XYZ file of C-alpha atoms in Angstrom:
273
model
C 89.034 88.075 10.031
C 89.740 88.841 13.771
C 87.194 88.013 16.582
C 86.512 85.350 19.096
C 83.430 82.996 19.398
C 82.903 81.586 22.926
C 81.041 78.043 22.838
C 79.226 76.620 25.824
C 76.481 74.705 26.078
C 74.818 71.481 27.250
C 76.611 68.292 28.059
C 76.846 66.346 25.054
C 75.913 69.160 22.800
C 78.715 68.569 20.229
C 80.985 71.428 21.518
C 83.884 69.446 20.643
C 82.964 68.244 17.100
C 81.722 71.572 16.014
C 84.910 73.413 17.387
C 86.796 71.142 15.190
C 84.551 72.199 12.011
C 84.998 76.048 12.942
C 88.690 75.556 13.333
C 88.764 74.161 9.972
C 86.400 76.469 8.024
C 87.730 79.718 9.722
C 91.418 78.690 10.338
C 90.773 79.779 14.173
C 93.031 78.903 16.983
C 91.440 76.749 19.751
C 91.253 76.841 23.497
C 89.186 74.397 25.796
C 88.771 74.691 29.535
C 86.547 71.235 29.032
C 90.161 69.581 28.431
C 91.564 71.149 30.953
C 89.027 70.095 33.633
C 89.284 66.635 32.235
C 93.015 66.544 32.766
C 92.881 68.074 36.348
C 90.254 65.426 37.096
C 92.480 62.662 36.051
C 95.443 63.959 37.913
C 93.561 64.052 41.008
C 92.393 60.434 40.453
C 88.543 61.247 40.261
C 85.757 60.983 37.793
C 84.984 64.079 36.137
C 81.272 64.337 38.010
C 83.209 63.723 41.524
C 85.381 66.146 40.288
C 82.683 68.923 39.441
C 81.540 68.234 42.954
C 84.844 68.568 44.565
C 85.387 71.741 42.705
C 82.393 73.352 44.311
C 84.444 73.721 47.714
C 87.720 74.385 46.313
C 87.332 77.502 44.220
C 90.847 77.915 43.464
C 90.732 75.350 40.707
C 88.016 77.171 38.844
C 90.364 80.512 39.822
C 93.361 79.028 37.603
C 90.999 78.408 34.899
C 89.317 81.575 34.949
C 92.690 83.588 34.775
C 93.472 81.714 31.785
C 90.207 82.765 30.100
C 90.803 86.337 31.097
C 94.079 86.313 29.435
C 92.698 85.471 26.154
C 91.097 89.054 25.966
C 94.452 90.232 25.014
C 94.860 87.928 22.118
C 94.198 89.808 18.891
C 93.388 86.698 16.835
C 90.346 84.677 15.367
C 89.840 82.296 18.269
C 87.140 79.126 19.143
C 86.973 78.983 23.010
C 85.142 75.868 24.243
C 84.233 76.851 27.747
C 81.288 77.262 30.007
C 82.362 80.614 31.339
C 84.217 82.576 28.315
C 81.377 84.419 27.462
C 81.775 86.080 31.205
C 85.586 86.254 31.564
C 86.980 86.735 27.960
C 85.992 90.107 26.576
C 84.108 90.968 23.402
C 83.207 87.385 22.137
C 80.431 86.455 20.014
C 78.505 84.252 22.847
C 77.326 81.031 21.581
C 75.375 78.366 23.230
C 74.528 74.961 22.254
C 71.535 73.223 23.476
C 70.315 69.801 23.328
C 67.594 67.564 25.180
C 68.634 65.541 28.304
C 68.294 62.089 26.486
C 70.132 63.036 23.348
C 72.981 64.493 25.708
C 73.038 61.081 27.597
C 73.261 59.279 24.314
C 76.041 61.017 22.853
C 78.031 60.854 26.085
C 77.926 56.932 26.377
C 78.554 56.881 22.601
C 81.583 58.873 23.102
C 82.785 56.672 25.732
C 84.789 59.242 27.834
C 85.863 57.742 30.891
C 84.120 58.670 34.161
C 81.321 60.655 32.318
C 78.656 57.944 31.687
C 77.117 55.313 33.644
C 76.308 51.521 32.456
C 72.606 52.210 31.445
C 70.901 55.446 29.369
C 68.661 55.944 32.626
C 71.726 56.016 35.065
C 73.694 58.101 32.424
C 70.687 60.460 31.832
C 70.473 60.996 36.081
C 74.507 61.731 35.995
C 74.063 64.205 33.552
C 71.432 66.081 35.214
C 73.478 65.823 38.418
C 76.578 67.479 36.604
C 74.477 70.017 35.055
C 73.221 71.122 38.327
C 76.617 70.916 39.901
C 77.856 73.374 37.342
C 75.198 75.474 37.875
C 75.361 75.778 41.362
C 79.050 76.255 41.221
C 79.133 79.087 39.038
C 76.326 80.687 40.869
C 77.972 80.531 44.223
C 81.286 81.637 42.973
C 80.529 84.396 40.558
C 76.726 85.064 40.751
C 76.314 83.907 37.445
C 73.567 81.577 35.865
C 75.075 79.992 33.079
C 71.867 78.102 32.066
C 70.017 81.720 31.651
C 70.330 81.743 27.743
C 69.413 85.357 27.710
C 73.150 85.881 28.344
C 73.903 84.808 24.718
C 73.956 86.267 21.788
C 73.067 82.874 19.514
C 71.377 79.406 20.907
C 71.665 76.755 18.370
C 69.693 73.459 18.975
C 71.859 70.680 18.156
C 69.359 68.063 19.058
C 68.409 66.787 15.105
C 71.064 68.930 13.335
C 74.360 67.687 11.840
C 77.511 69.218 13.101
C 78.100 70.749 9.773
C 74.690 72.391 9.882
C 75.245 73.694 13.480
C 78.754 74.949 12.316
C 77.304 76.676 9.336
C 74.817 78.466 11.383
C 77.140 79.624 13.595
C 79.533 81.195 11.112
C 76.554 82.868 9.758
C 75.545 84.415 13.008
C 79.034 85.436 13.676
C 79.503 87.440 10.225
C 76.316 88.758 11.135
C 77.186 89.888 14.637
C 80.505 91.429 13.380
C 78.570 93.501 11.305
C 75.962 94.582 14.368
C 76.902 93.408 17.714
C 73.239 94.039 18.996
C 72.380 90.658 16.792
C 70.862 87.748 18.762
C 68.876 85.012 17.777
C 68.109 81.174 18.253
C 67.771 78.312 15.879
C 65.755 75.279 17.225
C 64.965 71.862 15.691
C 61.062 71.946 15.138
C 60.948 68.833 17.282
C 62.574 70.572 20.253
C 59.637 73.081 20.859
C 56.503 72.780 22.717
C 53.684 73.767 20.983
C 50.494 75.274 22.478
C 47.271 73.284 22.592
C 45.167 75.312 19.931
C 44.399 74.608 16.109
C 46.837 76.835 13.812
C 45.292 78.788 10.843
C 46.113 76.212 7.685
C 45.753 78.818 5.446
C 48.369 80.980 7.055
C 50.862 78.148 7.245
C 50.512 77.380 3.445
C 51.435 81.023 2.866
C 54.194 81.018 5.010
C 55.751 77.763 4.091
C 55.477 79.305 0.143
C 57.244 82.641 1.581
C 59.622 80.575 2.994
C 60.418 78.479 0.227
C 60.795 82.068 -1.948
C 63.150 83.604 0.712
C 60.482 86.313 2.048
C 59.906 87.293 5.411
C 57.427 85.901 7.612
C 56.052 86.970 11.032
C 58.772 86.243 13.897
C 58.821 82.844 16.055
C 58.990 83.839 19.749
C 60.220 81.187 22.228
C 60.996 81.155 26.061
C 62.900 78.426 27.983
C 62.267 76.851 31.011
C 64.514 74.061 32.862
C 65.851 73.091 29.312
C 62.843 73.061 27.564
C 61.529 75.472 24.929
C 57.764 76.806 24.536
C 56.532 78.974 21.845
C 55.067 81.918 22.988
C 53.922 83.286 19.544
C 54.276 82.593 15.918
C 52.436 79.410 15.728
C 51.967 79.220 11.774
C 55.248 80.271 11.041
C 56.830 77.678 13.103
C 54.194 74.980 11.520
C 55.174 76.536 8.089
C 59.300 75.910 8.941
C 58.444 72.180 9.950
C 56.179 71.550 6.821
C 59.034 72.887 4.789
C 61.332 70.381 6.600
C 63.643 72.998 7.886
C 66.617 71.869 10.062
C 65.855 74.797 12.247
C 63.276 77.484 13.074
C 64.793 81.282 13.592
C 63.410 82.271 16.764
C 63.646 85.289 19.279
C 64.376 84.074 22.753
C 62.128 86.099 25.118
C 61.927 86.360 28.971
C 60.374 83.627 30.941
C 57.843 85.569 32.724
C 56.713 87.494 29.250
C 56.726 84.150 27.632
C 54.690 82.564 30.236
C 52.101 85.335 29.799
C 52.407 84.693 26.022
C 52.056 81.371 26.168
C 48.813 81.496 28.140
C 47.248 83.539 25.969
C 48.346 81.550 22.813
C 47.084 78.589 24.574
C 43.389 80.194 25.565
C 43.116 81.909 21.827
C 40.593 80.700 19.429
């Protein structure tokens, strides 16, 4: 098997752990810009957050990393590329984004105990994590005109908030195989607890009907979501989403739609009877 999986995601979303599983299961080569940046920060005598801010005014550091990503396009092998911008610089990758809520991100960063990446309290670490997210977003937008937080850039979004690394890895492998067969493939897999649901009553009969269909592996109406500031909102498919939740599913298969259209559909759903 040949092909490249570019793995981007929120801080603390589990990219390194999931990468290890993918490498083992697929026998792939691994490339990580995160490890490179952490090593550079150490060589400059800075914490990672401080180094990210420093890089905003020193684009030559990013250029060095970016050139390495561009060269990966020439390698004809199966690769896992753990990088914020591999989807942009490395040609022909299956573009995966791992998402998690900010509190879970901070807790995982504290648990990993990586020097310079967390503070002494959860609240301080959340603020630090949010600051790093904004710093990275600003830097990439200023230098490349690329919004790394626009999830429509990616082929697959996987929510790691409640899922195990093994479940996330299996979801990526399944999506990768589908993408190899059809390069137009796009999907999002979100944990039920991560979705903001509209304030309206669901049709319980439909929820029961869809729940039974899901258990039997039959098709059900699709779920559409949109994302805003790291939060996911249900635009349509309430009964389907609740059916997955009722079945204790790890993920709700979803279609990510444009935020503006999502706002309109979400408002209609809120107002529907």
